[in-house]
Amino acid sequence: MGAQPPSKRAAAPFSVTPLAGMPLFAVGMSVAGEIVAAARRQKITLGAGDIVVIAQKIVSKAEGRVVRLGSVTVSAEASALAERSGKHPALAQLILDESSEILRATRAAIITRHKSGHVTANAGIDASNVEGGAEDSVLLWPTDPDARARAVRAEFSALLGAAPAVLIADSLGRAWRMGTVGTSIGSAGLVVVDDRRGETDLYGRTLQATLVGVADSIAAAAVLAMGEGAEGAPAAVVRGLAQYVEAGEGKGAASGVRQLNEDLFR
Amino acid sequence: MGAQPPSKRAAAPFSVTPLAGMPLFAVGMSVAGEIVAAARRQKITLGAGDIVVIAQKIVSKAEGRVVRLGSVTVSAEASALAERSGKHPALAQLILDESSEILRATRAAIITRHKSGHVTANAGIDASNVEGGAEDSVLLWPTDPDARARAVRAEFSALLGAAPAVLIADSLGRAWRMGTVGTSIGSAGLVVVDDRRGETDLYGRTLQATLVGVADSIAAAAVLAMGEGAEGAPAAVVRGLAQYVEAGEGKGAASGVRQLNEDLFR
C-alpha cells in the first residue's frame, strides 16, 4: 500500500472551466489578479482545492518575455544553427540562449532541453499570439516556470486567503504522435507525478503503471478546454481533483522531466 | 480561416465522470451494455454529444485477449529478444507477435510499433489487473482498437438510439517525461487531431500550434479521473466537448500516429 490512503485517489468526477474575457497581457500585469477578476465574473470563487491552469503565453507576457528579433545580436554558433535548421538567425540565437543542450537540429525541427529541464521544439519559443503584431516579435518561456508558478500562487493566497494549486501549461508536440497536447511546464502546490509503486490492483497484484503523470494529464485537459487561437481562453479552473493539491509548494513541474540517460524512447 | 466556424471550438467547460461499480469483465461480455447500465445507475443518460472513454483493459478482456505465458511457444527470435531485454521468453514472443517493428530493445525497455501503428513499451502488454490471479496471465491490446471502438459505438447506437463518440484509452509512458498519461489507442466518431492550419490568432497572425491532439487530450483527462488500481473505474463519460464528436466513424486513433520518417524526436 502507498503512503496515501486509497480513498484519496478514488475515481471521482472533475470539471474544467475556461476563464474568458481576460485582457491582453503586457509586462508587469498581475496574472493572479486578472484570473481572480475573471473567475468572479463567472461566479467562480477560487478555493484551496482548485487547480488554476494558466497558459504559458500570459505568464511570459507579464514577465516581459517578448523579444524583437531585430534586437538580437547573432553569434557565430547561432549562424551555424540557423544554417543547419533554416531558422531565422536571431531565432536560432534565442533558442541557444534559452537552452542547456541542443538535442537535434534539422530543417524539420530544433529539439532542445530548455534551461528549466523540459525538452521541446525551439526551446518553447512561440511566434503566434504576440501583441504588437510585428512579424519579428517572439515570446520566450518564463525564465523559471516553477518559480513563476510559486509566485502566482503566493499572490492568489494574498488575494483570496486560500491557495489553489497553480499549473503553467504550454501546447507541446510529442514523439511518435500527431498534434500538440497541453503539458505542464511550471507548477506550485500540485502533485506532478503520483508515485503508486507498491500499491496493488483489483486482484491484489502489484500495479504496473505506477508512476502517473498527474500534472501533464491536468494540463492536457485544461488546454483542450481553453482552446487555441482567436477564441482561446488563457486560463482554466480544474475542480474536483483536490486530492492532488498540496499545501506546500510541491516538487515543481521540472521534477516530471525524465533524466536524459533514463529516456526509454531516445 | 479554417473549415469549421471558430465558434465551434470556442472555449467551453467540460466534465469527466468516471463510471463506477462495473463488473469484472470476461470474454464475450458486452462493454457497451455494461457501460449503459453503469451510467444509468449514476443517472447519466448517454447522448450523441457525449464521449465515452473506455479503459483498454476491459475491451481486451471482453475480446478474450488474456494469454497464459505457459501456453506460448517460443521461437528462436523471441529467445534472443528475451535474452537482450531480460523479459520472460513467452512475453518476448507475444511482444513480437503483437508488433510490426521493434524500435528498441534493452534491459530498460522494449519499445515497439504495435500492429495498430501505435508506438509503446512492450506492445502494450499488461501484466496487472488480469483476472484469474495467475502470475503467468498477461493481457494483450485489442487486435484492432479502432475496429473495436466502432463496434462498441454501433452497440451504443442500438442500445440508446444515439451514438456517443467512443475512445479506447491506455496509460502510456512518454519520451522525456515521467509518469504515464492516458492516450487514445482506438476511437470512433471522434476528431483525433484537429487541423487548424490557416486559422489566425487574436492578432490576425497564423496559428503556430495548428494540429491539436484532441483525442489524446481527452484520453489524458479521462484516465486521470478513472484512476488506477483497486479503486479504478474502467470507463468515464466526457461531457461538454460535443464539437469534437462526429456523426461518421472518423479517422480512428491510428490516424494520430506520426509517420516514422517524420518523427521529430527520434
Short mmCIF file of C-alpha atoms in Angstrom, two decimals:
data_model
loop_
_atom_site.label_atom_id
_atom_site.label_comp_id
_atom_site.label_asym_id
_atom_site.label_seq_id
_atom_site.Cartn_x
_atom_site.Cartn_y
_atom_site.Cartn_z
CA MET A 1 0.00 0.00 0.00
CA GLY A 2 1.19 3.52 -0.76
CA ALA A 3 1.64 6.37 1.65
CA GLN A 4 -1.76 7.84 0.77
CA PRO A 5 -4.98 6.04 1.72
CA PRO A 6 -6.52 4.60 -1.47
CA SER A 7 -9.74 6.55 -0.95
CA LYS A 8 -7.82 9.75 -1.65
CA ARG A 9 -7.34 8.59 -5.25
CA ALA A 10 -10.80 7.10 -5.72
CA ALA A 11 -12.36 7.69 -9.11
CA ALA A 12 -14.34 10.93 -8.94
CA PRO A 13 -15.69 13.46 -11.43
CA PHE A 14 -13.92 16.67 -12.23
CA SER A 15 -14.67 19.73 -14.33
CA VAL A 16 -12.60 22.12 -16.41
CA THR A 17 -13.90 25.67 -16.84
CA PRO A 18 -12.05 28.14 -19.09
CA LEU A 19 -11.84 31.72 -17.86
CA ALA A 20 -12.91 34.02 -20.66
CA GLY A 21 -12.86 37.76 -21.19
CA MET A 22 -9.39 38.35 -19.86
CA PRO A 23 -7.41 41.40 -21.02
CA LEU A 24 -4.41 41.25 -23.31
CA PHE A 25 -1.39 40.88 -21.09
CA ALA A 26 1.62 43.18 -21.00
CA VAL A 27 4.71 43.32 -18.85
CA GLY A 28 4.04 43.99 -15.19
CA MET A 29 0.37 42.99 -15.19
CA SER A 30 -0.81 40.66 -12.43
CA VAL A 31 -1.71 37.24 -13.78
CA ALA A 32 -3.22 36.21 -10.44
CA GLY A 33 -5.22 39.43 -10.16
CA GLU A 34 -6.72 39.14 -13.64
CA ILE A 35 -7.57 35.47 -13.08
CA VAL A 36 -9.33 36.22 -9.79
CA ALA A 37 -11.31 39.00 -11.52
CA ALA A 38 -12.24 36.77 -14.48
CA ALA A 39 -13.29 33.95 -12.15
CA ARG A 40 -15.50 36.36 -10.18
CA ARG A 41 -17.21 37.49 -13.39
CA GLN A 42 -18.04 33.81 -13.99
CA LYS A 43 -19.28 33.46 -10.37
CA ILE A 44 -16.36 31.19 -9.50
CA THR A 45 -14.78 31.61 -6.08
CA LEU A 46 -11.35 30.05 -6.26
CA GLY A 47 -10.63 27.81 -3.30
CA ALA A 48 -7.79 25.77 -1.83
CA GLY A 49 -8.87 22.56 -3.60
CA ASP A 50 -8.94 24.11 -7.07
CA ILE A 51 -6.22 23.90 -9.68
CA VAL A 52 -5.70 27.02 -11.80
CA VAL A 53 -4.11 26.21 -15.15
CA ILE A 54 -2.53 29.19 -16.88
CA ALA A 55 -1.33 29.43 -20.46
CA GLN A 56 2.41 29.96 -20.64
CA LYS A 57 1.92 32.86 -23.01
CA ILE A 58 0.25 35.17 -20.49
CA VAL A 59 2.79 34.35 -17.79
CA SER A 60 5.57 35.09 -20.28
CA LYS A 61 3.99 38.37 -21.39
CA ALA A 62 3.51 39.52 -17.80
CA GLU A 63 7.17 38.72 -17.17
CA GLY A 64 8.18 40.76 -20.20
CA ARG A 65 9.49 37.90 -22.32
CA VAL A 66 8.55 39.39 -25.70
CA VAL A 67 11.69 39.85 -27.81
CA ARG A 68 12.06 41.59 -31.16
CA LEU A 69 14.27 39.55 -33.43
CA GLY A 70 15.82 42.78 -34.70
CA SER A 71 17.22 43.47 -31.23
CA VAL A 72 19.18 40.21 -31.05
CA THR A 73 22.94 40.04 -31.67
CA VAL A 74 23.72 36.82 -33.54
CA SER A 75 26.79 34.76 -32.63
CA ALA A 76 28.75 32.51 -34.99
CA GLU A 77 27.25 29.46 -33.25
CA ALA A 78 23.73 30.78 -33.85
CA SER A 79 24.53 31.49 -37.50
CA ALA A 80 25.63 27.90 -37.92
CA LEU A 81 22.49 26.63 -36.20
CA ALA A 82 20.35 28.88 -38.42
CA GLU A 83 22.07 27.48 -41.49
CA ARG A 84 21.53 23.87 -40.38
CA SER A 85 17.88 24.39 -39.43
CA GLY A 86 16.66 27.03 -41.83
CA LYS A 87 15.55 29.20 -38.90
CA HIS A 88 15.98 32.97 -38.69
CA PRO A 89 19.47 33.61 -37.23
CA ALA A 90 18.08 35.73 -34.38
CA LEU A 91 15.61 32.97 -33.51
CA ALA A 92 18.47 30.45 -33.54
CA GLN A 93 20.33 32.72 -31.12
CA LEU A 94 17.35 32.89 -28.77
CA ILE A 95 16.94 29.10 -28.93
CA LEU A 96 20.59 28.71 -27.92
CA ASP A 97 20.24 31.29 -25.14
CA GLU A 98 17.17 29.53 -23.71
CA SER A 99 18.58 26.01 -23.83
CA SER A 100 21.05 23.97 -21.83
CA GLU A 101 21.50 21.46 -24.66
CA ILE A 102 20.62 21.08 -28.35
CA LEU A 103 19.38 17.52 -28.82
CA ARG A 104 18.64 17.68 -32.51
CA ALA A 105 18.77 20.33 -35.22
CA THR A 106 17.46 19.65 -38.69
CA ARG A 107 15.34 21.54 -41.17
CA ALA A 108 12.32 19.71 -39.69
CA ALA A 109 12.88 20.89 -36.13
CA ILE A 110 15.26 22.05 -33.45
CA ILE A 111 14.71 19.96 -30.30
CA THR A 112 16.38 21.30 -27.18
CA ARG A 113 16.44 20.93 -23.46
CA HIS A 114 15.20 24.26 -22.11
CA LYS A 115 17.14 25.62 -19.13
CA SER A 116 14.15 24.64 -16.94
CA GLY A 117 14.83 20.99 -17.92
CA HIS A 118 11.89 20.44 -20.29
CA VAL A 119 12.56 19.00 -23.75
CA THR A 120 10.68 20.74 -26.55
CA ALA A 121 10.89 22.18 -30.05
CA ASN A 122 12.52 25.59 -30.48
CA ALA A 123 13.07 25.99 -26.72
CA GLY A 124 9.35 26.71 -26.42
CA ILE A 125 9.64 29.97 -28.35
CA ASP A 126 6.32 30.98 -29.91
CA ALA A 127 5.80 33.39 -32.77
CA SER A 128 1.98 33.49 -32.58
CA ASN A 129 -0.29 35.46 -30.26
CA VAL A 130 2.38 38.09 -29.52
CA GLU A 131 0.88 41.53 -29.33
CA GLY A 132 2.32 44.38 -31.26
CA GLY A 133 1.63 42.35 -34.36
CA ALA A 134 5.15 42.88 -35.66
CA GLU A 135 6.36 39.93 -37.68
CA ASP A 136 9.62 39.96 -35.74
CA SER A 137 8.25 39.64 -32.19
CA VAL A 138 8.57 36.27 -30.48
CA LEU A 139 7.66 35.10 -27.00
CA LEU A 140 10.06 33.19 -24.75
CA TRP A 141 9.04 30.86 -21.92
CA PRO A 142 9.13 32.29 -18.39
CA THR A 143 12.72 32.32 -17.18
CA ASP A 144 11.90 29.86 -14.38
CA PRO A 145 8.38 28.46 -14.83
CA ASP A 146 8.25 26.70 -11.45
CA ALA A 147 9.32 29.87 -9.67
CA ARG A 148 6.66 31.84 -11.57
CA ALA A 149 4.02 29.31 -10.55
CA ARG A 150 5.03 29.68 -6.91
CA ALA A 151 4.85 33.47 -7.21
CA VAL A 152 1.40 33.37 -8.80
CA ARG A 153 0.22 31.00 -6.08
CA ALA A 154 1.54 33.32 -3.36
CA GLU A 155 -0.40 36.14 -4.96
CA PHE A 156 -3.57 34.03 -5.06
CA SER A 157 -3.04 33.31 -1.40
CA ALA A 158 -2.78 37.03 -0.62
CA LEU A 159 -5.82 37.94 -2.75
CA LEU A 160 -8.07 35.04 -1.76
CA GLY A 161 -6.94 33.86 1.65
CA ALA A 162 -6.73 30.43 0.02
CA ALA A 163 -4.09 28.86 -2.17
CA PRO A 164 -5.34 26.89 -5.20
CA ALA A 165 -2.65 24.90 -6.98
CA VAL A 166 -1.08 26.64 -9.97
CA LEU A 167 -0.04 24.93 -13.20
CA ILE A 168 1.58 26.76 -16.12
CA ALA A 169 0.90 24.87 -19.36
CA ASP A 170 2.04 25.02 -22.96
CA SER A 171 0.88 23.11 -26.05
CA LEU A 172 3.79 20.84 -26.95
CA GLY A 173 4.48 18.31 -29.68
CA ARG A 174 5.26 14.72 -28.74
CA ALA A 175 7.35 11.88 -30.02
CA TRP A 176 5.51 9.46 -32.32
CA ARG A 177 2.16 11.26 -32.14
CA MET A 178 0.43 13.94 -34.20
CA GLY A 179 -0.83 17.16 -32.67
CA THR A 180 0.09 19.14 -29.60
CA VAL A 181 -1.23 18.50 -26.12
CA GLY A 182 -1.17 20.71 -23.05
CA THR A 183 1.89 19.91 -20.94
CA SER A 184 2.93 21.20 -17.52
CA ILE A 185 5.98 23.44 -17.60
CA GLY A 186 5.60 25.03 -14.16
CA SER A 187 3.64 24.17 -11.04
CA ALA A 188 3.15 25.03 -7.38
CA GLY A 189 1.17 23.09 -4.80
CA LEU A 190 0.42 20.23 -7.15
CA VAL A 191 1.35 16.55 -7.29
CA VAL A 192 3.35 16.33 -10.53
CA VAL A 193 3.92 12.57 -10.69
CA ASP A 194 1.86 10.31 -8.43
CA ASP A 195 4.09 7.51 -7.25
CA ARG A 196 1.92 4.48 -6.61
CA ARG A 197 4.67 1.89 -6.53
CA GLY A 198 3.87 -0.87 -4.08
CA GLU A 199 0.10 -0.46 -4.35
CA THR A 200 -1.98 -3.34 -5.60
CA ASP A 201 -4.70 -3.71 -8.18
CA LEU A 202 -8.18 -5.23 -8.00
CA TYR A 203 -6.66 -8.70 -7.91
CA GLY A 204 -4.01 -8.00 -5.31
CA ARG A 205 -1.22 -7.83 -7.87
CA THR A 206 1.32 -5.06 -7.83
CA LEU A 207 0.43 -2.19 -10.18
CA GLN A 208 2.47 -1.87 -13.35
CA ALA A 209 1.77 1.73 -14.36
CA THR A 210 2.79 3.03 -11.00
CA LEU A 211 4.00 6.49 -11.88
CA VAL A 212 1.06 8.59 -13.03
CA GLY A 213 1.71 11.83 -14.90
CA VAL A 214 -0.84 13.86 -12.96
CA ALA A 215 0.25 17.40 -13.83
CA ASP A 216 0.60 16.63 -17.54
CA SER A 217 -2.84 14.97 -17.60
CA ILE A 218 -4.40 18.04 -15.97
CA ALA A 219 -2.57 20.32 -18.40
CA ALA A 220 -3.86 18.30 -21.36
CA ALA A 221 -7.43 18.57 -20.13
CA ALA A 222 -7.24 22.27 -19.39
CA VAL A 223 -5.51 23.33 -22.59
CA LEU A 224 -8.13 21.45 -24.63
CA ALA A 225 -10.88 23.39 -22.85
CA MET A 226 -9.00 26.68 -23.21
CA GLY A 227 -8.71 26.29 -26.97
CA GLU A 228 -6.28 27.87 -29.38
CA GLY A 229 -6.40 30.98 -31.47
CA ALA A 230 -8.90 33.79 -31.60
CA GLU A 231 -11.48 32.24 -29.28
CA GLY A 232 -8.92 30.92 -26.80
CA ALA A 233 -9.14 31.50 -23.05
CA PRO A 234 -5.73 31.87 -21.37
CA ALA A 235 -6.63 30.12 -18.10
CA ALA A 236 -8.95 27.48 -16.71
CA VAL A 237 -10.13 26.24 -13.33
CA VAL A 238 -9.99 22.49 -12.68
CA ARG A 239 -12.31 21.46 -9.88
CA GLY A 240 -12.71 18.01 -8.34
CA LEU A 241 -9.07 16.93 -8.17
CA ALA A 242 -8.29 18.32 -4.71
CA GLN A 243 -6.53 15.07 -3.84
CA TYR A 244 -3.63 16.28 -6.00
CA VAL A 245 -3.38 19.73 -4.41
CA GLU A 246 -0.61 20.08 -1.85
CA ALA A 247 -0.44 22.59 0.97
CA GLY A 248 3.29 23.01 0.36
CA GLU A 249 4.96 24.11 -2.84
CA GLY A 250 5.38 20.60 -4.22
CA LYS A 251 8.29 19.44 -6.31
CA GLY A 252 7.56 21.62 -9.35
CA ALA A 253 6.96 20.63 -12.96
CA ALA A 254 10.67 20.19 -13.63
CA SER A 255 10.54 17.10 -11.38
CA GLY A 256 8.39 15.46 -14.07
CA VAL A 257 11.18 15.53 -16.63
CA ARG A 258 12.91 12.21 -17.16
CA GLN A 259 16.65 12.18 -16.74
CA LEU A 260 18.31 12.21 -20.14
CA ASN A 261 20.20 8.96 -19.54
CA GLU A 262 16.98 7.22 -18.45
CA ASP A 263 14.96 8.11 -21.51
CA LEU A 264 13.35 4.97 -22.88
CA PHE A 265 12.40 6.33 -26.27
CA ARG A 266 15.64 8.07 -27.16
CA MET B 1 -9.96 30.74 -41.65
CA GLY B 2 -10.40 27.01 -41.21
CA ALA B 3 -13.19 24.83 -42.49
CA GLN B 4 -15.02 24.92 -39.16
CA PRO B 5 -16.58 28.15 -37.88
CA PRO B 6 -14.44 29.37 -34.96
CA SER B 7 -17.41 29.33 -32.58
CA LYS B 8 -17.44 25.53 -32.80
CA ARG B 9 -14.12 25.46 -30.96
CA ALA B 10 -14.87 28.31 -28.53
CA ALA B 11 -13.56 27.80 -25.01
CA ALA B 12 -16.23 26.00 -23.02
CA PRO B 13 -16.36 23.95 -19.83
CA PHE B 14 -16.39 20.18 -19.83
CA SER B 15 -16.72 17.47 -17.22
CA VAL B 16 -15.30 14.00 -16.77
CA THR B 17 -17.36 11.47 -14.78
CA PRO B 18 -15.96 8.01 -14.06
CA LEU B 19 -18.41 5.12 -14.22
CA ALA B 20 -18.07 3.04 -11.09
CA GLY B 21 -19.44 -0.29 -9.93
CA MET B 22 -18.87 -2.15 -13.17
CA PRO B 23 -18.45 -5.94 -13.13
CA LEU B 24 -15.19 -7.74 -13.77
CA PHE B 25 -15.03 -8.34 -17.49
CA ALA B 26 -14.61 -11.69 -19.18
CA VAL B 27 -14.62 -12.82 -22.79
CA GLY B 28 -17.89 -12.25 -24.59
CA MET B 29 -19.33 -9.66 -22.18
CA SER B 30 -20.81 -6.52 -23.71
CA VAL B 31 -18.69 -3.47 -22.93
CA ALA B 32 -21.37 -1.13 -24.30
CA GLY B 33 -24.13 -2.86 -22.35
CA GLU B 34 -22.29 -2.70 -19.03
CA ILE B 35 -21.40 0.97 -19.61
CA VAL B 36 -25.01 1.89 -20.38
CA ALA B 37 -26.10 0.09 -17.20
CA ALA B 38 -23.42 1.75 -15.07
CA ALA B 39 -24.29 5.17 -16.49
CA ARG B 40 -27.98 4.61 -15.70
CA ARG B 41 -27.11 3.74 -12.10
CA GLN B 42 -25.37 7.13 -11.92
CA LYS B 43 -28.42 8.83 -13.52
CA ILE B 44 -26.45 9.59 -16.68
CA THR B 45 -28.28 9.22 -19.99
CA LEU B 46 -25.62 8.89 -22.66
CA GLY B 47 -26.30 11.11 -25.66
CA ALA B 48 -24.93 11.84 -29.09
CA GLY B 49 -22.71 14.70 -27.86
CA ASP B 50 -21.00 12.65 -25.16
CA ILE B 51 -17.63 10.95 -25.41
CA VAL B 52 -17.34 7.58 -23.67
CA VAL B 53 -13.75 6.77 -22.75
CA ILE B 54 -13.10 3.09 -22.08
CA ALA B 55 -10.05 1.53 -20.49
CA GLN B 56 -8.23 -0.73 -22.94
CA LYS B 57 -8.15 -3.50 -20.36
CA ILE B 58 -11.90 -4.12 -20.32
CA VAL B 59 -12.13 -4.02 -24.11
CA SER B 60 -9.28 -6.52 -24.26
CA LYS B 61 -10.85 -8.81 -21.68
CA ALA B 62 -14.20 -8.78 -23.47
CA GLU B 63 -12.37 -9.68 -26.68
CA GLY B 64 -10.65 -12.57 -24.93
CA ARG B 65 -7.11 -11.21 -25.09
CA VAL B 66 -5.89 -12.79 -21.84
CA VAL B 67 -2.97 -15.15 -22.57
CA ARG B 68 -1.22 -17.54 -20.23
CA LEU B 69 2.50 -17.37 -20.74
CA GLY B 70 2.70 -21.15 -20.29
CA SER B 71 0.63 -21.62 -23.44
CA VAL B 72 3.05 -19.71 -25.68
CA THR B 73 5.52 -21.48 -27.99
CA VAL B 74 8.76 -19.52 -28.01
CA SER B 75 10.70 -19.02 -31.26
CA ALA B 76 14.44 -18.55 -31.57
CA GLU B 77 13.86 -14.85 -32.35
CA ALA B 78 11.85 -14.44 -29.16
CA SER B 79 14.52 -16.25 -27.12
CA ALA B 80 17.09 -13.80 -28.44
CA LEU B 81 14.83 -10.83 -27.62
CA ALA B 82 14.25 -12.24 -24.12
CA GLU B 83 17.99 -12.54 -23.62
CA ARG B 84 18.62 -8.97 -24.77
CA SER B 85 15.82 -7.46 -22.70
CA GLY B 86 15.66 -9.67 -19.62
CA LYS B 87 11.95 -10.36 -20.32
CA HIS B 88 10.25 -13.72 -19.94
CA PRO B 89 10.71 -15.60 -23.27
CA ALA B 90 6.96 -16.11 -23.69
CA LEU B 91 6.37 -12.39 -23.11
CA ALA B 92 9.06 -11.60 -25.68
CA GLN B 93 7.22 -13.89 -28.13
CA LEU B 94 3.93 -12.10 -27.52
CA ILE B 95 5.63 -8.72 -27.96
CA LEU B 96 6.98 -9.89 -31.32
CA ASP B 97 3.59 -11.29 -32.35
CA GLU B 98 1.81 -8.03 -31.49
CA SER B 99 4.31 -5.71 -33.20
CA SER B 100 5.10 -4.71 -36.74
CA GLU B 101 8.54 -3.40 -35.74
CA ILE B 102 10.90 -3.49 -32.74
CA LEU B 103 12.26 0.03 -32.34
CA ARG B 104 14.44 -0.58 -29.32
CA ALA B 105 15.18 -3.49 -27.04
CA THR B 106 17.32 -3.06 -23.94
CA ARG B 107 17.09 -4.21 -20.36
CA ALA B 108 15.33 -0.91 -19.60
CA ALA B 109 12.53 -1.37 -22.10
CA ILE B 110 11.30 -2.89 -25.33
CA ILE B 111 9.77 -0.17 -27.50
CA THR B 112 7.76 -1.39 -30.46
CA ARG B 113 5.31 -0.30 -33.06
CA HIS B 114 2.13 -2.24 -32.33
CA LYS B 115 0.38 -3.66 -35.40
CA SER B 116 -2.25 -0.93 -34.94
CA GLY B 117 0.51 1.65 -35.57
CA HIS B 118 0.94 2.97 -32.03
CA VAL B 119 4.43 3.14 -30.52
CA THR B 120 4.63 1.92 -26.95
CA ALA B 121 6.57 -0.18 -24.44
CA ASN B 122 6.09 -3.98 -24.56
CA ALA B 123 3.50 -3.73 -27.36
CA GLY B 124 1.04 -2.52 -24.74
CA ILE B 125 1.00 -5.87 -22.94
CA ASP B 126 -0.08 -5.51 -19.33
CA ALA B 127 0.54 -7.96 -16.51
CA SER B 128 -1.61 -6.21 -13.90
CA ASN B 129 -5.38 -6.29 -13.41
CA VAL B 130 -5.73 -9.62 -15.20
CA GLU B 131 -8.29 -11.83 -13.51
CA GLY B 132 -7.50 -15.36 -12.68
CA GLY B 133 -4.73 -14.03 -10.50
CA ALA B 134 -2.20 -16.41 -12.02
CA GLU B 135 1.26 -14.91 -12.21
CA ASP B 136 1.55 -16.04 -15.81
CA SER B 137 -1.54 -14.33 -17.26
CA VAL B 138 -0.99 -11.22 -19.36
CA LEU B 139 -3.39 -9.01 -21.28
CA LEU B 140 -2.85 -8.00 -24.93
CA TRP B 141 -4.30 -4.92 -26.59
CA PRO B 142 -7.44 -5.39 -28.69
CA THR B 143 -6.46 -6.86 -32.05
CA ASP B 144 -7.71 -3.75 -33.86
CA PRO B 145 -8.56 -0.98 -31.36
CA ASP B 146 -10.20 1.32 -33.92
CA ALA B 147 -12.42 -1.50 -35.17
CA ARG B 148 -13.37 -2.34 -31.57
CA ALA B 149 -14.26 1.29 -30.93
CA ARG B 150 -16.50 1.32 -33.99
CA ALA B 151 -18.18 -1.91 -32.82
CA VAL B 152 -18.79 -0.55 -29.32
CA ARG B 153 -20.23 2.64 -30.82
CA ALA B 154 -22.58 0.65 -33.04
CA GLU B 155 -23.78 -1.21 -29.98
CA PHE B 156 -24.35 2.08 -28.12
CA SER B 157 -26.34 3.25 -31.09
CA ALA B 158 -28.52 0.14 -30.96
CA LEU B 159 -29.00 0.33 -27.18
CA LEU B 160 -29.51 4.08 -26.88
CA GLY B 161 -30.79 5.29 -30.22
CA ALA B 162 -27.90 7.78 -30.05
CA ALA B 163 -24.23 7.39 -30.83
CA PRO B 164 -21.80 8.97 -28.37
CA ALA B 165 -18.20 9.01 -29.52
CA VAL B 166 -16.06 6.12 -28.27
CA LEU B 167 -12.44 6.37 -27.24
CA ILE B 168 -10.36 3.40 -26.04
CA ALA B 169 -7.52 4.60 -23.83
CA ASP B 170 -4.44 3.14 -22.20
CA SER B 171 -1.91 4.64 -19.76
CA LEU B 172 1.30 5.01 -21.72
CA GLY B 173 4.78 6.23 -20.96
CA ARG B 174 6.21 9.12 -22.95
CA ALA B 175 9.57 10.26 -24.22
CA TRP B 176 11.38 12.71 -21.92
CA ARG B 177 8.69 12.79 -19.25
CA MET B 178 7.99 10.85 -16.04
CA GLY B 179 4.73 9.04 -15.46
CA THR B 180 2.08 7.60 -17.70
CA VAL B 181 -0.80 9.55 -19.23
CA GLY B 182 -4.00 8.33 -20.82
CA THR B 183 -3.53 8.02 -24.57
CA SER B 184 -6.04 7.20 -27.30
CA ILE B 185 -5.45 3.81 -28.93
CA GLY B 186 -8.84 3.42 -30.59
CA SER B 187 -11.69 5.76 -31.47
CA ALA B 188 -14.95 6.07 -33.36
CA GLY B 189 -16.90 9.23 -34.12
CA LEU B 190 -14.25 11.50 -32.63
CA VAL B 191 -11.94 14.16 -34.02
CA VAL B 192 -8.49 12.68 -33.34
CA VAL B 193 -6.31 15.58 -34.47
CA ASP B 194 -7.91 18.99 -35.00
CA ASP B 195 -6.26 20.58 -38.01
CA ARG B 196 -6.41 24.33 -37.57
CA ARG B 197 -3.84 25.26 -40.17
CA GLY B 198 -4.68 28.51 -41.84
CA GLU B 199 -6.64 29.91 -38.90
CA THR B 200 -5.48 33.07 -37.23
CA ASP B 201 -4.86 34.13 -33.66
CA LEU B 202 -6.09 37.10 -31.64
CA TYR B 203 -3.76 39.39 -33.59
CA GLY B 204 -4.57 38.09 -37.04
CA ARG B 205 -1.37 36.06 -37.27
CA THR B 206 -1.37 32.48 -38.49
CA LEU B 207 -1.51 29.96 -35.64
CA GLN B 208 1.67 28.04 -34.89
CA ALA B 209 0.31 25.08 -32.91
CA THR B 210 -2.17 24.20 -35.60
CA LEU B 211 -2.54 20.47 -35.10
CA VAL B 212 -4.24 19.84 -31.77
CA GLY B 213 -4.10 16.34 -30.26
CA VAL B 214 -7.77 16.24 -29.30
CA ALA B 215 -8.26 12.51 -28.70
CA ASP B 216 -5.08 12.18 -26.65
CA SER B 217 -6.03 15.22 -24.53
CA ILE B 218 -9.45 13.69 -23.82
CA ALA B 219 -7.83 10.34 -23.00
CA ALA B 220 -5.44 12.02 -20.56
CA ALA B 221 -8.30 13.76 -18.77
CA ALA B 222 -10.49 10.67 -18.59
CA VAL B 223 -7.81 8.25 -17.45
CA LEU B 224 -6.82 10.63 -14.65
CA ALA B 225 -10.44 10.66 -13.44
CA MET B 226 -10.75 6.90 -13.82
CA GLY B 227 -7.75 6.26 -11.60
CA GLU B 228 -5.52 3.23 -11.36
CA GLY B 229 -5.56 0.18 -9.18
CA ALA B 230 -8.08 -1.07 -6.69
CA GLU B 231 -10.35 1.97 -6.78
CA GLY B 232 -10.16 2.46 -10.53
CA ALA B 233 -13.21 2.88 -12.76
CA PRO B 234 -12.82 1.33 -16.23
CA ALA B 235 -14.80 3.96 -18.15
CA ALA B 236 -15.73 7.63 -18.00
CA VAL B 237 -18.16 10.00 -19.67
CA VAL B 238 -16.78 13.26 -21.04
CA ARG B 239 -19.49 15.87 -21.49
CA GLY B 240 -19.16 19.34 -22.99
CA LEU B 241 -16.88 18.58 -25.93
CA ALA B 242 -19.60 17.78 -28.47
CA GLN B 243 -17.77 19.92 -31.03
CA TYR B 244 -15.30 17.04 -31.40
CA VAL B 245 -17.94 14.33 -31.87
CA GLU B 246 -18.51 13.30 -35.47
CA ALA B 247 -21.61 11.70 -36.92
CA GLY B 248 -19.44 9.45 -39.09
CA GLU B 249 -16.82 6.99 -37.89
CA GLY B 250 -13.96 9.48 -38.03
CA LYS B 251 -10.40 8.65 -38.98
CA GLY B 252 -9.66 6.46 -35.96
CA ALA B 253 -6.93 6.78 -33.34
CA ALA B 254 -4.31 5.25 -35.64
CA SER B 255 -4.53 8.45 -37.73
CA GLY B 256 -2.94 10.27 -34.77
CA VAL B 257 0.30 8.32 -35.05
CA ARG B 258 3.14 10.20 -36.66
CA GLN B 259 4.79 8.57 -39.63
CA LEU B 260 8.06 7.01 -38.56
CA ASN B 261 10.13 9.02 -41.02
CA GLU B 262 8.52 12.26 -39.85
CA ASP B 263 9.23 11.80 -36.16
CA LEU B 264 10.83 14.94 -34.80
CA PHE B 265 12.11 13.46 -31.58
CA ARG B 266 13.60 10.28 -32.92
#
